[in-house]
Coordinates of C-alpha atoms in Angstrom, one line a residue:
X1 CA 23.9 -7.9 8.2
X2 CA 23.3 -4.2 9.1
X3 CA 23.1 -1.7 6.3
X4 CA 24.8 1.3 6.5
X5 CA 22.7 4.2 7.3
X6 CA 23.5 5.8 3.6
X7 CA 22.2 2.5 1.8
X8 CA 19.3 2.6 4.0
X9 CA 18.8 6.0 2.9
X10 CA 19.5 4.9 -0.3
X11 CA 17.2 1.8 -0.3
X12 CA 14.4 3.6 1.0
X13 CA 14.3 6.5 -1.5
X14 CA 14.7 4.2 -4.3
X15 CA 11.2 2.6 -2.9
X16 CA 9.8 5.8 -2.0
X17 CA 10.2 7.1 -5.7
X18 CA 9.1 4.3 -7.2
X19 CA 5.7 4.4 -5.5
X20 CA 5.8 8.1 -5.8
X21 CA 6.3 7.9 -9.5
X22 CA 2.8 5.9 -10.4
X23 CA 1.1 6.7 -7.0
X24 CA 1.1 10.4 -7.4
X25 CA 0.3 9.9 -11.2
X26 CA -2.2 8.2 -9.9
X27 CA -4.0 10.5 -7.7
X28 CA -4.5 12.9 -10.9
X29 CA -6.3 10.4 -13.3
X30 CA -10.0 10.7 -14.3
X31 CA -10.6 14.0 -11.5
X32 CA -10.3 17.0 -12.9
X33 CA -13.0 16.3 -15.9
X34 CA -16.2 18.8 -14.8
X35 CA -18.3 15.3 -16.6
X36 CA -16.7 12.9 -14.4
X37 CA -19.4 10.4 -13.1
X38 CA -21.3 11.2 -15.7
X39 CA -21.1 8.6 -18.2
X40 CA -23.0 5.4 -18.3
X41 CA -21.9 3.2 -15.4
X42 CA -21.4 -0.1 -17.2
X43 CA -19.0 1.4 -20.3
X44 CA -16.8 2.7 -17.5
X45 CA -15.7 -0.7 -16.6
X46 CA -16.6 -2.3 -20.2
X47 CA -13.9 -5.0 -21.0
X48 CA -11.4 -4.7 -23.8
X49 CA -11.2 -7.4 -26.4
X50 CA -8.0 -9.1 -28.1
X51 CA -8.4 -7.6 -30.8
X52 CA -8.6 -3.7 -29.3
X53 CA -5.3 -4.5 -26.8
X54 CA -3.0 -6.6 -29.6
X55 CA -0.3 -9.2 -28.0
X56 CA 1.7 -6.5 -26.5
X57 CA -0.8 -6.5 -23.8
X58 CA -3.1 -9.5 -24.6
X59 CA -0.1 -11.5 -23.0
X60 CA -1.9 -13.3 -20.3
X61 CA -4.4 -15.0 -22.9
X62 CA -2.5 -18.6 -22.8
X63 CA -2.2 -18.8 -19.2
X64 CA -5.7 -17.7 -17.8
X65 CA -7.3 -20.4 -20.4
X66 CA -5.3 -22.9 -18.0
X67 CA -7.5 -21.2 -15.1
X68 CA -10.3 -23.1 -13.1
X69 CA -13.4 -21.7 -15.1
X70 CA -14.9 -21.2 -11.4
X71 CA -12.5 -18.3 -11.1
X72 CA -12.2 -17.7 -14.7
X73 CA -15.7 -18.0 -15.9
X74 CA -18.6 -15.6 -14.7
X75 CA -20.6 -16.2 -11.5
X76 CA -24.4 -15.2 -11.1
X77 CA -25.3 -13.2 -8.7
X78 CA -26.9 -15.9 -6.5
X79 CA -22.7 -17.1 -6.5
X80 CA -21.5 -14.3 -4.9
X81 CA -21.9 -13.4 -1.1
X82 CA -22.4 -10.1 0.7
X83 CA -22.2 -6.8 -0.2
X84 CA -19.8 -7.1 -2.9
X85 CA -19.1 -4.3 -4.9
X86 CA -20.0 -5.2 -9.2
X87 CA -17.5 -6.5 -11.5
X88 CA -17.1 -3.0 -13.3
X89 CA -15.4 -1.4 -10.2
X90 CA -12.5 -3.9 -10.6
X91 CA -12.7 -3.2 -14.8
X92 CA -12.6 0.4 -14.2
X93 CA -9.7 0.3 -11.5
X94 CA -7.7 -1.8 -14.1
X95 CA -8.1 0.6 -16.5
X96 CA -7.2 3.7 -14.9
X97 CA -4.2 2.7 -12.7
X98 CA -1.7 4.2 -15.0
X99 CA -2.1 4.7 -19.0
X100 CA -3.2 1.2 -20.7
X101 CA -1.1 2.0 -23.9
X102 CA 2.3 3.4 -21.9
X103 CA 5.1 1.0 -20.9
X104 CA 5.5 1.2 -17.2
X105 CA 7.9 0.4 -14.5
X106 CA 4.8 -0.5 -12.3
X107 CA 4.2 -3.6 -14.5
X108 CA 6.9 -6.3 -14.7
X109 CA 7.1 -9.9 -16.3
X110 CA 7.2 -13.7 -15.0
X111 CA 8.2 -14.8 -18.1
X112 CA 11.4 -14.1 -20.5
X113 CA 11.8 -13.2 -23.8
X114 CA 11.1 -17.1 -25.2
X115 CA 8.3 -17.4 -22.8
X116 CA 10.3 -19.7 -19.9
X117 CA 8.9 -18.9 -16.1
X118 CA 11.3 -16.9 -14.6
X119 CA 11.3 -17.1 -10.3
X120 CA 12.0 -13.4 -10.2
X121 CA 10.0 -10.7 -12.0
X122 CA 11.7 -8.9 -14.7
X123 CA 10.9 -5.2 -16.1
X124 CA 12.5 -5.7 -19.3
X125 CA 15.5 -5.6 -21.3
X126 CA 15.2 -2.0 -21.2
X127 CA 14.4 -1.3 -17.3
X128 CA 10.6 0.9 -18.6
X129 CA 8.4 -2.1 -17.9
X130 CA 5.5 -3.1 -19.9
X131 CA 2.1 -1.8 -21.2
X132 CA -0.7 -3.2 -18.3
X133 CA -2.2 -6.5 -19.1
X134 CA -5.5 -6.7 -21.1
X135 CA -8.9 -6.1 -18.8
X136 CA -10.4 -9.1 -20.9
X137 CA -13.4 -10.4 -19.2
X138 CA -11.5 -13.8 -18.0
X139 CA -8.4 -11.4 -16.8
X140 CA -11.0 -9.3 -14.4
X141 CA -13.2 -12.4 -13.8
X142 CA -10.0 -13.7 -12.3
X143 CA -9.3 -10.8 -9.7
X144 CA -12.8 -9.9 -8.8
X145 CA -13.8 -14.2 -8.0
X146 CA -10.6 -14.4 -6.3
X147 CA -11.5 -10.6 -4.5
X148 CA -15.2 -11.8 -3.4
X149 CA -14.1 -15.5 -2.6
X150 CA -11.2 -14.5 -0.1
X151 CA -13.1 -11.6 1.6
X152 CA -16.3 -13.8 1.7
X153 CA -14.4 -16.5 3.5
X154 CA -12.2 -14.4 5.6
X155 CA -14.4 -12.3 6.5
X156 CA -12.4 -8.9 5.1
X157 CA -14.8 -6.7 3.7
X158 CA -13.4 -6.0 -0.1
X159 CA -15.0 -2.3 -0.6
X160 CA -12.5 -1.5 2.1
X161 CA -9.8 -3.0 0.9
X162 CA -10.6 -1.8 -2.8
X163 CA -9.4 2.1 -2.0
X164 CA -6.2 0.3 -0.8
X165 CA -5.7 -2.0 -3.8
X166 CA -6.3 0.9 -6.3
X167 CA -3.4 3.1 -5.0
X168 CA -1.1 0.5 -4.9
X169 CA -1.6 -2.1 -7.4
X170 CA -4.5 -1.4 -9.4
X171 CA -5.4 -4.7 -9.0
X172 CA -3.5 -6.1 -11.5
X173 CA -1.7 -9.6 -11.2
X174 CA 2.2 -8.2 -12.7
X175 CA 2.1 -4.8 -10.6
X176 CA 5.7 -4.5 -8.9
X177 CA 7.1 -1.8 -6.5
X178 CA 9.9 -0.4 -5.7
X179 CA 10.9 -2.2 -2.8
X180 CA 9.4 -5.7 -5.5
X181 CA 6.2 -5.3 -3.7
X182 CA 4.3 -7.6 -6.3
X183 CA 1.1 -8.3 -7.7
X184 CA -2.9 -7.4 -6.4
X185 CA -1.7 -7.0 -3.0
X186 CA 1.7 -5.7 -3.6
X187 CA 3.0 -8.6 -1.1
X188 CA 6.6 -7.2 0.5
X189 CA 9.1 -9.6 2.2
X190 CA 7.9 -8.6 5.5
X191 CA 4.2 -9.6 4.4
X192 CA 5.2 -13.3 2.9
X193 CA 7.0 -14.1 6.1
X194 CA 3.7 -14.0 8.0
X195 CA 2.3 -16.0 6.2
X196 CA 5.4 -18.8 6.1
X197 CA 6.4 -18.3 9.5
X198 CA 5.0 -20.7 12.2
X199 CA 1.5 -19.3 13.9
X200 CA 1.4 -17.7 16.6
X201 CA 5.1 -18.1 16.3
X202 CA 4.4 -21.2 18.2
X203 CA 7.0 -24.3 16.9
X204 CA 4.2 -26.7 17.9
X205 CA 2.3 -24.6 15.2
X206 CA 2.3 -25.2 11.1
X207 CA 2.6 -22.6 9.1
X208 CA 0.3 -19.6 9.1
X209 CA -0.6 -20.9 5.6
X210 CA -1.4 -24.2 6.3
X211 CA -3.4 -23.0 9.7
X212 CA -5.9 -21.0 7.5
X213 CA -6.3 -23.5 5.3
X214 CA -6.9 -26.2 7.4
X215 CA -9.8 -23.7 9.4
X216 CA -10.7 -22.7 5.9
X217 CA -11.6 -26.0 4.9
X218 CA -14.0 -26.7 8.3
X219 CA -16.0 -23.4 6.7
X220 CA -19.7 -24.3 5.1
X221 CA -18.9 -21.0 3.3
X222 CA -19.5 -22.0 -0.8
X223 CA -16.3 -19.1 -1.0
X224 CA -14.3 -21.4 1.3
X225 CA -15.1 -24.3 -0.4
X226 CA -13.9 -23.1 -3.6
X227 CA -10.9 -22.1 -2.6
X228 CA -10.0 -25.5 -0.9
X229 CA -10.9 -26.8 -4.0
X230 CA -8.2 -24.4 -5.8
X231 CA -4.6 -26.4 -4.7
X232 CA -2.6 -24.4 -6.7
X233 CA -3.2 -21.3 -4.6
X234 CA -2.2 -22.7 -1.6
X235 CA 0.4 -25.6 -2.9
X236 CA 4.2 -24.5 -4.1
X237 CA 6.0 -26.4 -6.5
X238 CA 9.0 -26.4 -4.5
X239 CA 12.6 -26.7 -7.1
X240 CA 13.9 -30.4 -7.2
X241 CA 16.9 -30.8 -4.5
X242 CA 15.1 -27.7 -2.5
X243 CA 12.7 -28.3 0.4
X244 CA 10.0 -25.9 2.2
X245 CA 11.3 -24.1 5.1
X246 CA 9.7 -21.8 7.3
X247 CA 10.7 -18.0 8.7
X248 CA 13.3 -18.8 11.6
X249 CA 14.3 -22.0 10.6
X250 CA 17.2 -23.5 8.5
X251 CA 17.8 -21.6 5.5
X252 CA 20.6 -23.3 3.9
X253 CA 21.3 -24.0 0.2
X254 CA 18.8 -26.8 0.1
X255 CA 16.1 -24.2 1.4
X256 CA 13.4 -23.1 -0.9
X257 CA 12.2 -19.7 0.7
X258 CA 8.6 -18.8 -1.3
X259 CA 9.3 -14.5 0.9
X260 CA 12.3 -13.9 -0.6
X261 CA 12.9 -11.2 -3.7
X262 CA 14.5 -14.0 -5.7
X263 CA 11.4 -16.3 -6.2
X264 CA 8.6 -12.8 -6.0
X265 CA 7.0 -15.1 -8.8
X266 CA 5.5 -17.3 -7.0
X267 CA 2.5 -14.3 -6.4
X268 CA 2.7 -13.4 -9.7
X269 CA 1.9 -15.8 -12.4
X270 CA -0.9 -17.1 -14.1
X271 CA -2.7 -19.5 -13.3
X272 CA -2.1 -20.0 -9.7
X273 CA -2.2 -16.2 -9.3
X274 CA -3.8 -13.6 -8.7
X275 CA -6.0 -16.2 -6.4
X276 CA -2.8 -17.1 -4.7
X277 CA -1.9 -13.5 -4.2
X278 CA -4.7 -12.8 -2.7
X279 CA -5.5 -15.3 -0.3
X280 CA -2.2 -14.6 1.0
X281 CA -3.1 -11.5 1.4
X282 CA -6.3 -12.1 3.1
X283 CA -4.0 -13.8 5.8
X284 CA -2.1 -11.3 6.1
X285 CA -4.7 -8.5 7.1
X286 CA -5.9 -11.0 9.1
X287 CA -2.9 -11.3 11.3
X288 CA -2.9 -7.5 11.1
X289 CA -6.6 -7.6 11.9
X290 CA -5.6 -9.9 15.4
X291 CA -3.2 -7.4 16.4
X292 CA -5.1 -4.3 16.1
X293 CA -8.6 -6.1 17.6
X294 CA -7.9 -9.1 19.1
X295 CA -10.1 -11.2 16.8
X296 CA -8.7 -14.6 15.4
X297 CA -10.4 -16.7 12.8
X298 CA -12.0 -20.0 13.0
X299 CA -14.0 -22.2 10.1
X300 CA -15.5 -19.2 8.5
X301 CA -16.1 -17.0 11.7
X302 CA -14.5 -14.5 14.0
X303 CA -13.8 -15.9 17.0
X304 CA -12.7 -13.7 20.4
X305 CA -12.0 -14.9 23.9
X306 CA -12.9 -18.2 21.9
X307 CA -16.3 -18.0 21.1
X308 CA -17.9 -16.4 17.8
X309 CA -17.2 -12.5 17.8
X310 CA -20.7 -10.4 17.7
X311 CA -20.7 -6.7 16.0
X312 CA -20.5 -4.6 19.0
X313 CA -18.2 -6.7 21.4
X314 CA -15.4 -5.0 22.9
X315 CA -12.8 -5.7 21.4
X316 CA -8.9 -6.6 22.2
X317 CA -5.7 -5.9 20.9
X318 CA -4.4 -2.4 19.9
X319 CA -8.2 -1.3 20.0
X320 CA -9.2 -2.8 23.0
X321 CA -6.4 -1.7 25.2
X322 CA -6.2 2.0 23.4
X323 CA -9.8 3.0 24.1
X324 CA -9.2 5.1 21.3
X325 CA -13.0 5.7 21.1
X326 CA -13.8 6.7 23.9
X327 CA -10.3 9.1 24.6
X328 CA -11.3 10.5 21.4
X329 CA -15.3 11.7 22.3
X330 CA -14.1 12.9 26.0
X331 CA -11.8 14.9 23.7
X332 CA -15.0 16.6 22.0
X333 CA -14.7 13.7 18.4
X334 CA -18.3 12.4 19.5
X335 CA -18.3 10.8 16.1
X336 CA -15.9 8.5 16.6
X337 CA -16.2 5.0 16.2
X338 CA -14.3 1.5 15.8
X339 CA -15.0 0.8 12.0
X340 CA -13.1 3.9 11.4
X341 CA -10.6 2.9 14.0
X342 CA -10.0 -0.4 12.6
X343 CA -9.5 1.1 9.2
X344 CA -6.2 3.5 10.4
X345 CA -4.7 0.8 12.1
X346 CA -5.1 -1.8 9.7
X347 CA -4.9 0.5 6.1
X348 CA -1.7 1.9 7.4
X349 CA -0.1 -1.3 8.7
X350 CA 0.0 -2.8 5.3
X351 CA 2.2 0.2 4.6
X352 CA 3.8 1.1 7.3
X353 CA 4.2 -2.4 9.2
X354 CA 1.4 -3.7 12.2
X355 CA 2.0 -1.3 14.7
X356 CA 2.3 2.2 12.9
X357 CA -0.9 3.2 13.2
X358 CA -1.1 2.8 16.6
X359 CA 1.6 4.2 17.5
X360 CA 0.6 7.4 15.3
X361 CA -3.0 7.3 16.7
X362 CA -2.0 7.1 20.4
X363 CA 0.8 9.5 20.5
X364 CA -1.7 11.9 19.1
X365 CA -4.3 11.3 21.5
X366 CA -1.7 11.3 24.3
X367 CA -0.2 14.4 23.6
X368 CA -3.9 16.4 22.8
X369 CA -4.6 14.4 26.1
X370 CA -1.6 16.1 28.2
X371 CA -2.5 19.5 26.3
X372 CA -6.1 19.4 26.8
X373 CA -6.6 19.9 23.4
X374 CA -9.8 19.7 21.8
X375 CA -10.4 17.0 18.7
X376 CA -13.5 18.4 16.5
X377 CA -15.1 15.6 14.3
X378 CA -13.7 16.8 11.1
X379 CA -10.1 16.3 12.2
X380 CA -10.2 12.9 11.9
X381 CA -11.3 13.5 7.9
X382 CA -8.4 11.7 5.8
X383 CA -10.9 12.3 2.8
X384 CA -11.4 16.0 3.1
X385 CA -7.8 16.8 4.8
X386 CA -5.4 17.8 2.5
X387 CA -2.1 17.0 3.6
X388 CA 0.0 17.4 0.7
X389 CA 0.9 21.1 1.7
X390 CA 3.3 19.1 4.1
X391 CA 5.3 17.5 1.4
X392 CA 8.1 19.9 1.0
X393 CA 9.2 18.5 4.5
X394 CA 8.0 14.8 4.6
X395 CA 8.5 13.1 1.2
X396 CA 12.6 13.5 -0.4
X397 CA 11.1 13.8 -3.9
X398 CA 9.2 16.9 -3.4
X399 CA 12.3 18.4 -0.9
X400 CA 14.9 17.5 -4.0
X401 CA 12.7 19.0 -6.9
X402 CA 13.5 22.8 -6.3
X403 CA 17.3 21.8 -6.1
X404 CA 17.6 19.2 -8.7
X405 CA 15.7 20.7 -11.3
X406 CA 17.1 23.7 -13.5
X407 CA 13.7 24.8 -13.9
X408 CA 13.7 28.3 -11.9
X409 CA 9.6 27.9 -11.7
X410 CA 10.3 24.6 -9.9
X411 CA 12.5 26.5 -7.5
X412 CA 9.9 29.1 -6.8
X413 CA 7.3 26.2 -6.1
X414 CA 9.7 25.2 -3.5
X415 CA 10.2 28.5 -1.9
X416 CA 6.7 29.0 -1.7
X417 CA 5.8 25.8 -0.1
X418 CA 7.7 26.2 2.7
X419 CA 5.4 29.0 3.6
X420 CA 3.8 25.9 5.3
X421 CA 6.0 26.4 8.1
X422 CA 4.6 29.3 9.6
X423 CA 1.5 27.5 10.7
X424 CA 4.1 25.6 13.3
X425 CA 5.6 28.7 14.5
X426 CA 9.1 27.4 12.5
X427 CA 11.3 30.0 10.8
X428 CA 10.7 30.5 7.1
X429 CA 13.3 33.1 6.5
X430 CA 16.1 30.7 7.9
X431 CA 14.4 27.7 5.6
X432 CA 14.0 29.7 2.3
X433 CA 17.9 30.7 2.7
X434 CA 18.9 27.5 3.6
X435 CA 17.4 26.0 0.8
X436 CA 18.8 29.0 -1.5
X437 CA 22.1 28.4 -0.7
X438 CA 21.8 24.9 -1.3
X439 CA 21.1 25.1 -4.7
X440 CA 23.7 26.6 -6.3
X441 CA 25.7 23.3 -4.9
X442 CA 23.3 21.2 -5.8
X443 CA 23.1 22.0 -9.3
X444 CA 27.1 22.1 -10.2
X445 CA 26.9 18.4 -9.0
X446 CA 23.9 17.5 -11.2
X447 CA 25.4 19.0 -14.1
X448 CA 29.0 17.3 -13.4
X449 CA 27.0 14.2 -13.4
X450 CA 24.6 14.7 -16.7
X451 CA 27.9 16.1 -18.5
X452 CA 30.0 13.2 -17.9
X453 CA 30.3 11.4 -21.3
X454 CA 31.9 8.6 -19.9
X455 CA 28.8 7.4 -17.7
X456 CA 26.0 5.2 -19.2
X457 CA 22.3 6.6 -18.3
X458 CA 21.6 4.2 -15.7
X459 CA 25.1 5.3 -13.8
X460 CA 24.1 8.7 -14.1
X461 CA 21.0 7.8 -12.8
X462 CA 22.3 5.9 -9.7
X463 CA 24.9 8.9 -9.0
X464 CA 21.6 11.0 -9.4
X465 CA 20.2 9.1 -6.4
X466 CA 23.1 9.1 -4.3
X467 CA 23.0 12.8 -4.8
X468 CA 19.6 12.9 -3.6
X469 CA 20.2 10.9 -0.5
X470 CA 23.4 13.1 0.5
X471 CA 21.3 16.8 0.4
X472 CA 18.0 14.6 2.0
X473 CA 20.1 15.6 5.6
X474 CA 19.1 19.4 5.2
X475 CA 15.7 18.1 5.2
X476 CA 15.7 16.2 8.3
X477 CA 16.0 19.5 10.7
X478 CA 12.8 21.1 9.5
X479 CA 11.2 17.7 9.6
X480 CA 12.0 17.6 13.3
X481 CA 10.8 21.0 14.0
X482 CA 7.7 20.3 12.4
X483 CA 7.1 17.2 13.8
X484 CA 8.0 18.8 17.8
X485 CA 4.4 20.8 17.0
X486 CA 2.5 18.3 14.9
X487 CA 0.1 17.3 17.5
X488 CA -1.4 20.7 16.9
X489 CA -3.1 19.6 13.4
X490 CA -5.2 17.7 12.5
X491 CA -4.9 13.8 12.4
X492 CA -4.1 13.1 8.8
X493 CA -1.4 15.9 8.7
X494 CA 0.0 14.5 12.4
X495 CA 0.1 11.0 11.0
X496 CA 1.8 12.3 7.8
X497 CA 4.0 13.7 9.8
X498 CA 4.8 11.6 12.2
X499 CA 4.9 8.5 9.6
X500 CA 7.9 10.6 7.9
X501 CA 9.7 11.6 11.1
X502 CA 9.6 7.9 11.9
X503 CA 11.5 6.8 9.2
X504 CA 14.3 9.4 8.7
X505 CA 14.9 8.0 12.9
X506 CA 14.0 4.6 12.8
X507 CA 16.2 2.0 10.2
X508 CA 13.3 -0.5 10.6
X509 CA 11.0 2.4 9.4
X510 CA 9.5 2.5 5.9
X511 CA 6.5 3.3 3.8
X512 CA 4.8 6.5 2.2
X513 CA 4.3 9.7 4.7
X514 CA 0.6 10.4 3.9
X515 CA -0.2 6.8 2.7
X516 CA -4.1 7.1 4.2
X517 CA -4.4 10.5 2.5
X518 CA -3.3 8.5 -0.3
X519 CA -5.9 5.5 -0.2
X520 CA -8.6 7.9 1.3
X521 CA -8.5 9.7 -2.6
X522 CA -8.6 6.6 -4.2
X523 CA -12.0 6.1 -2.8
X524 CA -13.1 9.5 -3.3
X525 CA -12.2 9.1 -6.9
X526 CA -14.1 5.8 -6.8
X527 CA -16.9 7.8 -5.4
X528 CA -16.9 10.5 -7.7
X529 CA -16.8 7.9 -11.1
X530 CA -18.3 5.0 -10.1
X531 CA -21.4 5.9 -7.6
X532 CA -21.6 6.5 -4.2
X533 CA -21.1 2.9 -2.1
X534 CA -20.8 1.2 -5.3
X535 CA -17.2 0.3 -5.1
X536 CA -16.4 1.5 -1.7
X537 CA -17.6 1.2 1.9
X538 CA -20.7 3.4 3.5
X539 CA -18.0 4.9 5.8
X540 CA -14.3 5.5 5.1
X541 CA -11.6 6.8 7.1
X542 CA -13.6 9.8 8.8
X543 CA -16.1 10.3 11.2

């Protein structure tokens, strides 16, 4: 059934904020300390005991003691393949995802008050959440031998995807979005129906699951073998009187559908998470993988034009039909290459869906194509680009904070940031005054709402949203104008842009504007605390 454009709206801010509410939280731990990096390496990602975390967040102690001691237990180093970054980088990104003593609405439950599995996640009687589960060493042991196995045998590389899983998830097996996004790789709907929908959408095909596994199992990789050896992760107890079906197909009563919201559990609890979770989502950047470069998978290896992929083949897909690289250097980026390629198209299609970074990237290109406009090297920089100058127009929250809040200084923040516009040639005046007049309105209607006695705190709350949603349309305008003169930034601001233009035009459209700026300070941060290339890849979305 189609939604209705203002539950759309509605739907999407509610996702938006929820991501907005630990991501930009986030972004601010552990950098602003003049010692950071400093401190001894290993007590950065020391483990916490029992005793220091108590049963309010010791809760996972029953459940990983049912956990395989191959993914439990500790692996020598002769055990793990690759460059792999240390155990302490998946510690430390545990421990600073959001405050470890705080209850949180990032971190839900899979099981109820009396300790009975529930199918869908649950944040509490309250709504807060919980305190983050308790970086024991078996509770990272778990993650990081699940982390290694899956990119080992896939062939993902995980200081890539670590950036990624830190901004979203903090690699934690209970994390849960907004839009119930759940666990290490904060799976969506959209992602679990890739991997239970038929491959290749072919109906002669089994399921995307059951393909991998079955080329999984042909690997020599010791990785693949231990995860064939793991059933749990890739076998669902399906509910008695329900059977298995697949994206597409019948989805009666008697259907037990492992994408949908209701059963989100089922990549979420311990024991046959977070490997699950994972390996899921290992499949899924693999499918994103074949769409952006045309390279399939096969027993272990890449395989394009069937035969093994070498590094340095030209490649397929998006990439291969974009000749992003070389558009790119004949616009004057003579550093650009197809590791950092891969990384936008593939970093922002977990967010954004497969092909939004392509269509970001190649609009850009086109239009500094059509302009003759020249690309310099360091506009391709997600790490060093700020883009969050551009959030008065591109993210609601920031848009709605000036209005909303009675806080004059707030207000002036707002005012100020639209000073942004100028660079764009848009009209500042006509914005500031729009967005004066606005909030007189704005703030009779919030205080109608907070003064009404008769409505409970979550009503007020949802009335608070609606609110939000209904002013979001003077947004939209400035948006547009902005966008019209985008290609005249850099890259990380077009694609911030461009990413939030889309989805204020497009139903199907969704994500965070700014995502990749996002992710790229995650591994700066990573950088910064943990070493250079310790945790994160030699080269990282930039030139």
């Amino acid at each position: 059934m189609r939604r209705s454009s203002t539950s759309f709206w509605f739907s999407t801010f509610c996702c938006f904020v929820a991501f907005a509410g630990f991501g930009w939280h986030q972004l601010s731990l552990n950098t602003s300390s003049e010692s950071a990096g400093t401190a001894d390496f290993a007590s950065k990602g020391a483990f916490e005991t029992a005793e220091q975390c108590g049963p309010a967040r010791n809760y996972f102690a029953n459940d990983l003691k049912k956990m395989s001691s191959v993914f439990a237990g500790n692996r020598t180093r002769a055990q793990l393949a690759g460059n792999n970054p240390p155990k302490e980088c998946v510690s430390f990104i545990m421990q600073n995802f959001i405050p470890l003593n705080s209850k949180s609405g990032a971190i839900s439950m899979c099981r109820g008050a009396k300790g009975e599995l529930l199918s869908s996640p649950t944040r509490g009687a309250d709504g807060l959440g919980f305190q983050p589960p308790c970086t024991t060493e078996p509770y990272v042991n778990s993650v990081y031998n699940a982390l290694v196995d899956v990119g080992d045998c896939l062939n993902i590389p995980v200081k890539e995807l670590l950036p990624k899983l830190y901004n979203e998830s903090g690699l934690h097996v209970n994390t849960l979005g907004g839009g119930f996004d759940a666990g290490v790789g904060q799976l969506t709907v959209s992602a679990l129906k890739e991997v239970f929908v038929r491959y290749n959408m072919d109906v002669k095909q089994p399921s995307t699951l059951d393909w991998y596994m079955k080329e999984i199992a042909k690997s020599d990789k010791a990785s693949c073998k231990r995860i064939v050896a793991e059933k749990s992760a890739y076998t669902l107890e399906v509910p008695t009187g329900k059977k298995l079906c697949l994206v597409g197909e019948s989805e009666g009563e008697d259907c037990y559908t492992p994408w949908s919201s209701t059963n989100r559990c089922v990549v979420m609890t311990v024991p046959s998470n977070p490997l699950r979770n994972i390996l899921f989502t290992g499949i899924f950047y693999r499918s994103m993988l074949k769409n952006a470069t045309g390279l399939s998978y096969g027993a272990g290896s890449d395989i394009l034009n069937g035969r093994i992929y070498r590094e340095g083949e030209e490649l397929n897909g998006y990439m291969g039909r974009g000749n992003y690289v070389e558009r790119l250097r004949a616009l004057g980026a003579t550093h650009a290459n197809l590791t950092v390629i891969k990384q936008i198209l593939v970093s922002l299609g977990f967010n954004a869906g497969i092909q939004s970074g392509k269509i970001y990237l190649d609009n850009y290109i086109k239009q500094r194509e059509e302009k003759k406009k020249y690309i310099k090297n360091e506009d391709i920089d997600f790490q060093n680009i700020s883009t969050g100058k551009w959030a008065i127009v591109t993210n609601l929250p920031t848009f709605w904070r000036g209005l909303g809040s009675e806080d004059a200084v707030e207000f002036d923040k707002a005012l100020t940031s639209l000073e942004v516009l100028r660079e764009l040639g848009v009209d500042v005046v006509k914005a500031q005054k729009m967005y004066k007049d606005l909030r007189p309105h704005v703030q009779k209607e919030v205080r109608a709402i907070t003064g009404n006695a008769k409505l409970a705190e979550d009503a007020k709350q949802k009335k608070i949203n609606e609110l939000k949603v209904k002013y979001d349309k003077y947004r939209h305008p400035l948006l547009k104008a902005v966008f019209a003169k985008s290609d005249e930034l850099t890259l990380p601001e077009y694609m911030r842009i461009a990413h939030a233009y889309a989805i204020i035009t497009n139903p199907n459209a969704g994500g965070a504007p700014g995502y990749l700026s996002f992710v790229a300070a995650k591994h700066k941060q990573l950088e910064k605390e943990m070493g250079v290339k310790v945790c994160t890849a030699d080269q990282y979305l930039q030139f």
